[in-house]
Tab-separated table of C-alpha atoms in Angstrom:
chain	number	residue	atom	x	y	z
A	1001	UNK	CA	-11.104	-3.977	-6.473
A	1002	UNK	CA	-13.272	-1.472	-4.308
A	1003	UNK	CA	-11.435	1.706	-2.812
A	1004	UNK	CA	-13.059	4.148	0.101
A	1005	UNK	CA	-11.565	7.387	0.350
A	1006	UNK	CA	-12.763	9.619	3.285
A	1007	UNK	CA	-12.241	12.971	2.834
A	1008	UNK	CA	-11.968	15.470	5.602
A	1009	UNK	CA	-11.200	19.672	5.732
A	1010	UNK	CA	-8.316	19.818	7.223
A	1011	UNK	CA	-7.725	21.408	10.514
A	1012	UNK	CA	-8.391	24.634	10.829
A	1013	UNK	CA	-10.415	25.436	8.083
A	1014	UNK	CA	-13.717	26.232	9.210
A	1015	UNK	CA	-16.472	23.806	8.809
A	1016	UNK	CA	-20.101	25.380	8.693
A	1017	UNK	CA	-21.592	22.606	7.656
A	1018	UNK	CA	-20.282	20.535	10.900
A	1019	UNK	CA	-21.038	23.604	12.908
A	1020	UNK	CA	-25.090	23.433	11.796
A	1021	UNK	CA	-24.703	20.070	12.734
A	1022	UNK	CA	-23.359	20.577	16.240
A	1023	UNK	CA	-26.118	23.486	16.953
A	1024	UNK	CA	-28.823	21.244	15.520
A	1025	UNK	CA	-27.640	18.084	17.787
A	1026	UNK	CA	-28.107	20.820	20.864
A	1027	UNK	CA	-31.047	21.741	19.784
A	1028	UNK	CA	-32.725	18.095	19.579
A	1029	UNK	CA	-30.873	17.865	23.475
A	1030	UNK	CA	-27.812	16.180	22.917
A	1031	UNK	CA	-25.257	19.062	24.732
A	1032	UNK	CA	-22.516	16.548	24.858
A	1033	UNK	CA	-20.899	17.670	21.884
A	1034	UNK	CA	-18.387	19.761	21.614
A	1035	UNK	CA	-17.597	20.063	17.852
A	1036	UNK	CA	-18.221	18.181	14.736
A	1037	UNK	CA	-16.402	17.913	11.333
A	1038	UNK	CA	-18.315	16.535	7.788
A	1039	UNK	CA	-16.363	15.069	5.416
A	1040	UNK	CA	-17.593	12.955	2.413
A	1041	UNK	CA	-16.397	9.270	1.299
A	1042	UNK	CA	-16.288	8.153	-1.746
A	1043	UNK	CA	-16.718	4.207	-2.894
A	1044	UNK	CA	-14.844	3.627	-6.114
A	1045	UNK	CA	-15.422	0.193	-7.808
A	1046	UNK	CA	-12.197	-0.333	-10.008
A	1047	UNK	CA	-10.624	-2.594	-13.104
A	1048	UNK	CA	-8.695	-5.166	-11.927
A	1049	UNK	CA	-4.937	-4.059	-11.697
A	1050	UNK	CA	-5.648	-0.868	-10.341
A	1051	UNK	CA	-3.455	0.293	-7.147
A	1052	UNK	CA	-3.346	2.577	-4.559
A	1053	UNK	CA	-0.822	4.529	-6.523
A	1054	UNK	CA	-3.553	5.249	-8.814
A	1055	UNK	CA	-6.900	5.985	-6.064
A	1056	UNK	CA	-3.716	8.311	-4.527
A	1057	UNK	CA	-3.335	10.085	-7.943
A	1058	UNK	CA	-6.998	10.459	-8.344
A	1059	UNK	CA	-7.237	12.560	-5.062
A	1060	UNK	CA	-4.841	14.817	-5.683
A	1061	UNK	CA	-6.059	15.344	-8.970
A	1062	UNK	CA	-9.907	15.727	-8.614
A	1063	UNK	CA	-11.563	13.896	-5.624
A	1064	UNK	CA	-9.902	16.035	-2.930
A	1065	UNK	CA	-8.938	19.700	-2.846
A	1066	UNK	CA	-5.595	19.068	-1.065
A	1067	UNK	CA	-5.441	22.671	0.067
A	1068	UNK	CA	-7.978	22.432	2.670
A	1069	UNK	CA	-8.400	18.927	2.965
A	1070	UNK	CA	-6.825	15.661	3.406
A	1071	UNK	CA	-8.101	12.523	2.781
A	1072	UNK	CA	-7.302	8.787	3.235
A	1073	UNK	CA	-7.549	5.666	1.118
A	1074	UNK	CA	-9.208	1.850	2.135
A	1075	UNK	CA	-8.419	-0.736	-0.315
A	1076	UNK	CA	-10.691	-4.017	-0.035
């Protein structure tokens, strides 16, 4: 089983990294955008019988700092 997480900082917590990216979009002439927020995914390739239960306790415990970010979980 494959599992995509997506992890985001949540709102709120400032996001320099998405902020370069904004001033760097204006800069190459794209002034439509307004704000921009990077987040990371990660593509986990897993034994069979693994579940969500487990990709969920694998977030909380190390692939997402749940104090400033929240993430979300694709199974396919």
């Amino acid at each position: 089983m494959k599992a995509r997480v997506h992890v985001m900082l949540k709102n709120g917590v400032l996001d320099p990294q998405g902020e370069a990216v904004r001033h760097a979009l204006g800069a190459l002439g794209f002034d439509g955008v307004n704000g921009v927020r990077q987040g990371k995914v990660i593509e986990l390739d897993l034994a069979e019988g693994a579940t969500e239960a487990d990709v969920t306790a694998m977030c909380e415990k190390l692939l997402a700092n749940t104090v400033i970010e929240s993430y979300s979980v694709e199974l396919g």
